[in-house]
Coordinates of C-alpha atoms and ligand atoms in Angstrom, one line a residue:
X62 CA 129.1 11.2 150.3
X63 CA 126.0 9.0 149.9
X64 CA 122.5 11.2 150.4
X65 CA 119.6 9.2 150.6
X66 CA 115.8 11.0 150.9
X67 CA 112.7 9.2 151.9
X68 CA 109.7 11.1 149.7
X69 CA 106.4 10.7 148.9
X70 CA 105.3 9.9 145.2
X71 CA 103.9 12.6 143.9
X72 CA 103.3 10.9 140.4
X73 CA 101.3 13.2 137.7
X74 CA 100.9 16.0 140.3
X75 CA 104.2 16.2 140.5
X76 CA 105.0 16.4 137.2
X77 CA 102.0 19.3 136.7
X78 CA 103.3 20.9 139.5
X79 CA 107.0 21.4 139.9
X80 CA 106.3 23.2 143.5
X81 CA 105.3 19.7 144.6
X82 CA 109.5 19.9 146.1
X83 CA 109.2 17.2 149.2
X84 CA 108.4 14.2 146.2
X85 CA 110.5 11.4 144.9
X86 CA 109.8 13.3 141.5
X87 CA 111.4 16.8 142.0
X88 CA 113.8 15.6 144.8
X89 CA 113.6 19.0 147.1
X90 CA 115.5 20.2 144.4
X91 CA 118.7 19.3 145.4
X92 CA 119.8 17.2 142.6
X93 CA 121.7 19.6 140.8
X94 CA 123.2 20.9 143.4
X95 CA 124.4 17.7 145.5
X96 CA 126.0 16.2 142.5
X97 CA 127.9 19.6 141.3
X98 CA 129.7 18.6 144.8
X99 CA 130.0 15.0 144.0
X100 CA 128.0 13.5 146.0
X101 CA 125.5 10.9 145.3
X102 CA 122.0 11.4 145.9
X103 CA 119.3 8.5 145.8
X104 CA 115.3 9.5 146.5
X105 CA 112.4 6.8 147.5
X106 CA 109.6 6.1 148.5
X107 CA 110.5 2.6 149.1
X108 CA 110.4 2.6 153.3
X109 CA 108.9 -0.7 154.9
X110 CA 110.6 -3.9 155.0
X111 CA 114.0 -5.6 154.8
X112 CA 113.4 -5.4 151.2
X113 CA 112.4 -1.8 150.6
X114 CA 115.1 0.7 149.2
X115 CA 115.2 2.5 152.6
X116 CA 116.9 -0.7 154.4
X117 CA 118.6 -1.5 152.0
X118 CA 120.5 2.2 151.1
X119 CA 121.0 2.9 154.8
X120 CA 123.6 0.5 155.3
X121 CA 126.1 3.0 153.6
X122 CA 124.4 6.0 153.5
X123 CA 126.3 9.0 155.1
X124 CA 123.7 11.7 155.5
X125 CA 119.4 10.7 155.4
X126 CA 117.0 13.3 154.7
X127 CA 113.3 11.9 155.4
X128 CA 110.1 14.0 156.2
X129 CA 107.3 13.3 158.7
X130 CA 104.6 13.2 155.9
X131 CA 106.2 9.9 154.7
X132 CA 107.9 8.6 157.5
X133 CA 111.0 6.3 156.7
X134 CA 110.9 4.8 160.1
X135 CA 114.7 5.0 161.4
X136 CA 114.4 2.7 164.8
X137 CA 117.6 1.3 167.0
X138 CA 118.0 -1.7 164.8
X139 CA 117.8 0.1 161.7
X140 CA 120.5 2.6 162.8
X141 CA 123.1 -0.1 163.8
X142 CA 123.0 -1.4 160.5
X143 CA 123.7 2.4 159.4
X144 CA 127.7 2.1 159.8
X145 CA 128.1 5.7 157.9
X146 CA 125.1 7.6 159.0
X147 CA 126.4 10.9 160.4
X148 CA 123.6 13.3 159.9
X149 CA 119.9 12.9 159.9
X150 CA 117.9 15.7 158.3
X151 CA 114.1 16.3 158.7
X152 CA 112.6 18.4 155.5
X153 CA 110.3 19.7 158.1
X154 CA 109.8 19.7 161.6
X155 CA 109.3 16.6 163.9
X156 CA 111.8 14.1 164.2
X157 CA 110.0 11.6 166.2
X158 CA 110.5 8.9 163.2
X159 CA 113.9 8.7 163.9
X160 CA 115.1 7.1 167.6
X161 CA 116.2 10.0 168.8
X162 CA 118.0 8.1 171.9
X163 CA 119.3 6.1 170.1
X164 CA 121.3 8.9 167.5
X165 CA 122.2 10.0 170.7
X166 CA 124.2 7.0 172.0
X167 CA 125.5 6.4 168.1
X168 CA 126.8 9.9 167.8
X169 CA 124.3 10.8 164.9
X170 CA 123.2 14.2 164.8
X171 CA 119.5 15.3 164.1
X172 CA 118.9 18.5 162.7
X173 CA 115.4 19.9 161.1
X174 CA 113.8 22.5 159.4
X175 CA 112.1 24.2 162.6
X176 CA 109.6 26.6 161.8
X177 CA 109.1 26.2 157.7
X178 CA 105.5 25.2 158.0
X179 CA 104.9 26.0 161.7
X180 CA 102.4 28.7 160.0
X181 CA 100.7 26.1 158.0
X182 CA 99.7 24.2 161.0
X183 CA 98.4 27.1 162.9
X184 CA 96.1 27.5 160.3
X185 CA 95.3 23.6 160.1
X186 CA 94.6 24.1 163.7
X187 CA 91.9 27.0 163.4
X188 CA 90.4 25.5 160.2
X189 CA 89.5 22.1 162.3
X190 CA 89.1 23.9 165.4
X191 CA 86.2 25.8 163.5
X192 CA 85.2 22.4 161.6
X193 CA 84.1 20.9 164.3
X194 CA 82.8 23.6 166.5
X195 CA 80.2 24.7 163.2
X196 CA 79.8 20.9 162.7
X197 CA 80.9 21.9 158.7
X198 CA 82.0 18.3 158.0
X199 CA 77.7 16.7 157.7
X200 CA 76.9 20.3 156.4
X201 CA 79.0 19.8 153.4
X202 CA 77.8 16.3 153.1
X203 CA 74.2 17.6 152.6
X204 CA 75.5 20.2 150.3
X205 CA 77.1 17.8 147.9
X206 CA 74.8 14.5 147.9
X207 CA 71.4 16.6 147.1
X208 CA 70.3 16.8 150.8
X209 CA 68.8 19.7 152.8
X210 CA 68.1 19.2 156.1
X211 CA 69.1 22.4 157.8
X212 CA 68.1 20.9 161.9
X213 CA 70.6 17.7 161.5
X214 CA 73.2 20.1 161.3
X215 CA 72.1 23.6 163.4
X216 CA 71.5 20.6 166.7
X217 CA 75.1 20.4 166.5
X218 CA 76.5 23.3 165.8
X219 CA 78.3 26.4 167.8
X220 CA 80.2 29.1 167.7
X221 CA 83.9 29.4 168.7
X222 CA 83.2 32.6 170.8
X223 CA 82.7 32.1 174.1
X224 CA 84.4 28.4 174.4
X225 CA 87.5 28.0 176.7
X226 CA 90.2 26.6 174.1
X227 CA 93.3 25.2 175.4
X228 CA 96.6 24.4 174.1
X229 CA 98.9 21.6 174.7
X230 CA 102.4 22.6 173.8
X231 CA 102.6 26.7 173.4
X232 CA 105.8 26.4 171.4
X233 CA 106.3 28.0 168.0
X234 CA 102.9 26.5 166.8
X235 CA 100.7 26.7 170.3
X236 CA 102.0 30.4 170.5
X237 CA 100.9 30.9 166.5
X238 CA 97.3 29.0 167.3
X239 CA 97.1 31.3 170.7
X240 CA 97.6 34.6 168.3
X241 CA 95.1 33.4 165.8
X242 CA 92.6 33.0 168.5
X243 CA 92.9 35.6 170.1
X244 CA 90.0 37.5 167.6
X245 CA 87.6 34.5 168.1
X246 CA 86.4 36.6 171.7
X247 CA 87.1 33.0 173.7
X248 CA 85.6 33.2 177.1
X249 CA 89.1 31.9 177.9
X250 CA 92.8 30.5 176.3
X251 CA 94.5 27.9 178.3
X252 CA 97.9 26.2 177.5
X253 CA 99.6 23.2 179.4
X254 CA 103.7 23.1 178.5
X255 CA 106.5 22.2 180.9
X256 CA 108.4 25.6 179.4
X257 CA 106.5 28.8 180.7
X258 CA 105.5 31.6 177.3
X259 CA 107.8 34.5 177.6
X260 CA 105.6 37.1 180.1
X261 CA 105.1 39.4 177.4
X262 CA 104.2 36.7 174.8
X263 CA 101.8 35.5 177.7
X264 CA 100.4 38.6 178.1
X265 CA 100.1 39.6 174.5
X266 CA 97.5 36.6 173.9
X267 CA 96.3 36.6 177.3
X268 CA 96.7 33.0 177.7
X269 CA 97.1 31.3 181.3
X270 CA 99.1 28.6 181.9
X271 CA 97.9 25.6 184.3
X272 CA 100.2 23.4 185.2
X273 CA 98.3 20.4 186.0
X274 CA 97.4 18.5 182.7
X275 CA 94.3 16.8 184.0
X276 CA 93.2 20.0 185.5
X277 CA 93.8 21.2 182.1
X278 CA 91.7 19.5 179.9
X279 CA 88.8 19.9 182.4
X280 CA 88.5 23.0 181.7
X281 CA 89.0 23.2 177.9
X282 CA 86.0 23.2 175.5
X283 CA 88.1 22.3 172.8
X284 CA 92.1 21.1 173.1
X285 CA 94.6 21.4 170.4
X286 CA 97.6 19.5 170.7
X287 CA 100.8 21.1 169.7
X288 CA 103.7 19.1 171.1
X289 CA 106.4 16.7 169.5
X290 CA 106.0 12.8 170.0
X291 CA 108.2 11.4 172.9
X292 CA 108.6 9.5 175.4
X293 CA 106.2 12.1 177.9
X294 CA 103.6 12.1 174.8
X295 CA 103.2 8.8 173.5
X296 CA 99.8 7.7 174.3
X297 CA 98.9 11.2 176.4
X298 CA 95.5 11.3 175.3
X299 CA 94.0 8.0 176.3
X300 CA 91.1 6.8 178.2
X301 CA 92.1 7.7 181.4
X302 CA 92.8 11.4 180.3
X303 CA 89.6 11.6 177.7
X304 CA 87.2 10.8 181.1
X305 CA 88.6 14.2 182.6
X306 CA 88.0 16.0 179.6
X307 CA 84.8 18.2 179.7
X308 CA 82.0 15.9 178.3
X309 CA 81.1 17.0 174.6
X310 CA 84.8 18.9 174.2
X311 CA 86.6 19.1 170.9
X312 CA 90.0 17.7 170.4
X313 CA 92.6 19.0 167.6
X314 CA 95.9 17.3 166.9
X315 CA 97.8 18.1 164.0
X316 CA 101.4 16.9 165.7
X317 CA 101.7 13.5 165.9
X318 CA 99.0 10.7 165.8
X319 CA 100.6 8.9 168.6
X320 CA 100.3 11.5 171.5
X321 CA 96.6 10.0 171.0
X322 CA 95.5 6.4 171.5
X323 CA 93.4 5.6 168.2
X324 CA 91.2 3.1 169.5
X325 CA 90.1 5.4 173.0
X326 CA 89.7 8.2 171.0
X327 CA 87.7 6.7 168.5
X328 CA 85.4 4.8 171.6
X329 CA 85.1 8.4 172.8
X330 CA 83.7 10.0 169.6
X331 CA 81.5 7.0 168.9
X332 CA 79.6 7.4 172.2
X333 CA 79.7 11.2 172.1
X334 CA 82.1 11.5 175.1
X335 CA 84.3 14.0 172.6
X336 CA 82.4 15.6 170.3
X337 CA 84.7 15.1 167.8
X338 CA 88.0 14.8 166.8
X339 CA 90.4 16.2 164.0
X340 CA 93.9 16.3 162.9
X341 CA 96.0 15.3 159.4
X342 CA 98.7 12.7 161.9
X343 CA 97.9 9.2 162.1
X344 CA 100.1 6.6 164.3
X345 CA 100.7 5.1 161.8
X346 CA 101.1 6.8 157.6
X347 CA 100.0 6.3 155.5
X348 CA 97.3 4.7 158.0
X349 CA 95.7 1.9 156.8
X350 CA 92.0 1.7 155.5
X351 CA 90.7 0.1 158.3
X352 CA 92.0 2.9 160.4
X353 CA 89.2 3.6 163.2
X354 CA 90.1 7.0 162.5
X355 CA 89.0 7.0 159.1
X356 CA 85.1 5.8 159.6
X357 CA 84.4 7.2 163.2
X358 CA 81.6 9.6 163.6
X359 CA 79.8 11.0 166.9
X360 CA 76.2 10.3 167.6
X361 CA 74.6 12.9 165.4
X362 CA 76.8 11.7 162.4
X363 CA 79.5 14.8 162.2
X364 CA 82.5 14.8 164.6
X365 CA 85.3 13.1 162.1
X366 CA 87.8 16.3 160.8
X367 CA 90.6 13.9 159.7
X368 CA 92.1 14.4 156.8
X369 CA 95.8 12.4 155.4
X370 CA 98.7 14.3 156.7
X371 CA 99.0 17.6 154.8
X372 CA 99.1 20.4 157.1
X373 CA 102.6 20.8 156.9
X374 CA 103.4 20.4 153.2
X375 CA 101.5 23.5 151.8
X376 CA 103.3 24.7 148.7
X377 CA 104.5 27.6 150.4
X378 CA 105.7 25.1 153.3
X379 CA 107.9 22.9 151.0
X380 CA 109.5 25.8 149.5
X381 CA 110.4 26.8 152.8
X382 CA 111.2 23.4 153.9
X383 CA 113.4 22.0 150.5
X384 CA 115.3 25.7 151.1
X385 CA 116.2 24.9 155.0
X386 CA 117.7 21.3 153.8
X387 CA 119.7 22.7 151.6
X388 CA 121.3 25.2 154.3
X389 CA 121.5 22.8 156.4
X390 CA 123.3 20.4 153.9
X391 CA 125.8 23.4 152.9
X392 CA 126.6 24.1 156.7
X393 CA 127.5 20.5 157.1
X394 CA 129.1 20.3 154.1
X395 CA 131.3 23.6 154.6
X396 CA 131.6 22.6 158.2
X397 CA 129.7 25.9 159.2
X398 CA 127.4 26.7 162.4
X399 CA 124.0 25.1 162.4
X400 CA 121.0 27.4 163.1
X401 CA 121.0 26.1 166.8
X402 CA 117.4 26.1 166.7
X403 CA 117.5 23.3 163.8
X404 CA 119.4 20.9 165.8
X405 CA 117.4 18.6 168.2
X406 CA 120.5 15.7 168.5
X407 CA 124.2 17.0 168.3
X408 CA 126.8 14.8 168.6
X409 CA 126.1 12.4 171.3
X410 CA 123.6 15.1 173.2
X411 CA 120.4 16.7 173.1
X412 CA 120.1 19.7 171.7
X413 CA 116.4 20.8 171.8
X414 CA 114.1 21.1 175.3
X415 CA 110.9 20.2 173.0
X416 CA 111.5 16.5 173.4
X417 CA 110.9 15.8 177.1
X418 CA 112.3 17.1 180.4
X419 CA 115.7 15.7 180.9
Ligands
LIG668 P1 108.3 23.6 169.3 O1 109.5 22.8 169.6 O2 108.5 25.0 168.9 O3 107.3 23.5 170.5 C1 106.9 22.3 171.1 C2 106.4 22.7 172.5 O4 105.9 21.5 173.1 C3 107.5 23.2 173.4 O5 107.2 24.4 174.0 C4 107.7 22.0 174.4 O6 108.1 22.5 175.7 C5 106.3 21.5 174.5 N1 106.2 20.1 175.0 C6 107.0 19.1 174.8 N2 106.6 18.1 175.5 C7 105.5 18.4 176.2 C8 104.6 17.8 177.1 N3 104.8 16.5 177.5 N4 103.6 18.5 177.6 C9 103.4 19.8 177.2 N5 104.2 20.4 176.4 C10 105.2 19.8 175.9 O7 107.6 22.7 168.1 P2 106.6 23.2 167.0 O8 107.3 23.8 165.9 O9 105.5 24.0 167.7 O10 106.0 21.8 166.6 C11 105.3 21.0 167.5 C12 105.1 19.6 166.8 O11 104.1 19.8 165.8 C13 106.2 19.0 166.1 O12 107.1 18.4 166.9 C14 105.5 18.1 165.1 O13 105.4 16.8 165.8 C15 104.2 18.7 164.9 N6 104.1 19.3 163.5 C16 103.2 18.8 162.6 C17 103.1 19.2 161.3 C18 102.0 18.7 160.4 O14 102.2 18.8 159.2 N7 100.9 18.1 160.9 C19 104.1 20.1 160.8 C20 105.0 20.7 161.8 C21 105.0 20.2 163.1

């Protein structure tokens, strides 16, 4: 069979670094072991345009590996010129860059990695949550251009204890990010999903569920997003929502750029409506360097905690995530059970209740 894996260059790192698995250069390791069972394996970076190696491989490509980090884009159109495709593997988790509808209709199954770097965002999540809250971003700007100007800072800074912090999405990373909170001493912890916490899960974080998302975010001192990008979360977070978000709250969103509108939610930093705003996902990677998110700051100069989108490809992550591919790759290939809980599309249905009610 034809295997064809959408990477990120790595270039010198990953020739210093062999852990660097989810680039072109070390191929999550699956060389070796893909042509011991004869099948052809080609890795790119190559993803945009009719001329790029990604359009022009798929058309007889039988199983596509990609990752969210570099995104090879796999829409409708693309995926009817894909005459072989069969399987679609994410070396990760999120599958929103493939058209998940339409793998549906086409009989293409979707499987990923769920849960290898779930971890590494929850800590993502608290590192930015705390980021903004201590205003650390200007901080370390004084620290490193010869400044010292302790007021510019302390005027807006705070501490995490005490703030109401809310979730959106309390799935595998919203429950982790709930747990990791819980020692912060919040005055409250809030989540919004359409799928309830298991009662004991609930009550072992002491989180409480409210069920109306506007409601939600009025209450919330700082909201992390932690749901996949779908047809129900494309564009969530826009100006409508931001005006019933408390004025001066924090917002967090390390799952997919496009739950957020970029241009509302940079409007609302710039004029202090959020305080600030951080996450690694952009709506579109890698985002261009005109992105508003790139340049936007708050008022008093701080409030910008983006970073390129890393969270999820820690080195412990990719081992995780270049070991899950592989399974997954031997189950198809020996035509044994998938982990159910790495299969969002089977054949011709849904698998997974994280993309949308249906
Ligand atoms: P999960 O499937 O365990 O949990 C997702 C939760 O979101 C589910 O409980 C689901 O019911 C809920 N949800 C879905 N639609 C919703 C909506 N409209 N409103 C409220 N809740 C909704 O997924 P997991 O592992 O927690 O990952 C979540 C997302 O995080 C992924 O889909 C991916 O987009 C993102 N992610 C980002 C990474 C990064 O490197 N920045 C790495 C891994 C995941």
């Amino acid at each position: 069979m034809k295997v064809l894996a959408i990477l990120y260059n790595g270039f010198k790192a990953a020739k210093a670094e062999p852990r660097l698995l989810g680039t072109v250069e070390n191929e999550l390791g699956l060389r070796a072991y893909l042509e011991s069972q004869g099948h052809e394996y080609i890795v790119t970076s190559s993803k945009e345009g009719p001329d790029s190696d990604f359009q022009k491989h798929i058309a007889d490509t039988d199983i596509l590996i990609t990752t969210p980090f570099h995104p090879g884009y796999l829409t409708k159109e693309l995926m009817a010129k894909a005459k072989n495709l069969k399987v679609c593997v994410t070396a990760g988790v999120g599958s929103d860059h493939v058209d998940l509808n339409a793998a549906v209709d086409r009989k293409i199954q979707v499987l990923e990695v769920s849960g290898s770097n779930v971890v590494s965002v929850a800590e993502q999540v608290m590192m930015s949550i705390l980021l903004l809250v201590r205003n650390f971003v200007p901080a370390h700007e004084q620290a490193i251009s010869g400044q010292w100007q302790v007021s510019d800072i302390a005027r807006n800074a705070f501490d995490l204890e005490g703030k109401v912090v809310g979730t959106l999405g309390a799935g595998r990373i919203g429950h982790r990010v709930l747990q990791r909170l819980v020692p912060f001493n919040t005055k409250e912890l809030l989540y919004y999903d359409y799928k309830a916490l298991p009662e004991e899960a609930e009550k072992a974080v002491g989180a409480r569920r409210v069920e109306d998302l506007k409601e939600f975010v009025s209450q919330c001192d700082v909201v992390t997003v932690n749901a996949p990008l779908h047809e129900g979360t494309q564009g969530l977070i826009n100006k409508d929502l931001l005006q019933h978000f408390k004025p001066g709250a924090w917002l967090v969103n390390t799952a997919r750029g496009a739950i957020c509108n970029a241009d509302d939610v940079a409007a609302a930093v710039k004029s202090g409506q959020l305080r600030g705003y951080a996450g690694d996902v952009w709506n579109v990677q890698p985002a261009p360097a005109d992105h508003p998110w790139r340049s936007m700051r708050n008022p008093l100069g701080g409030g910008n905690g983006m970073t390129p989108h890393y969270s999820g490809t820690t080195l412990d992550a990719q081992q995780r995530y270049a070991e899950g591919t592989k399974k997954i790759l031997q189950n198809y290939f020996e035509n044994k059970p998938q982990d159910p809980g790495n299969v969002i599309v089977g054949v011709g249905k849904y698998e997974s209740a994280s993309y949308g009610q249906r």
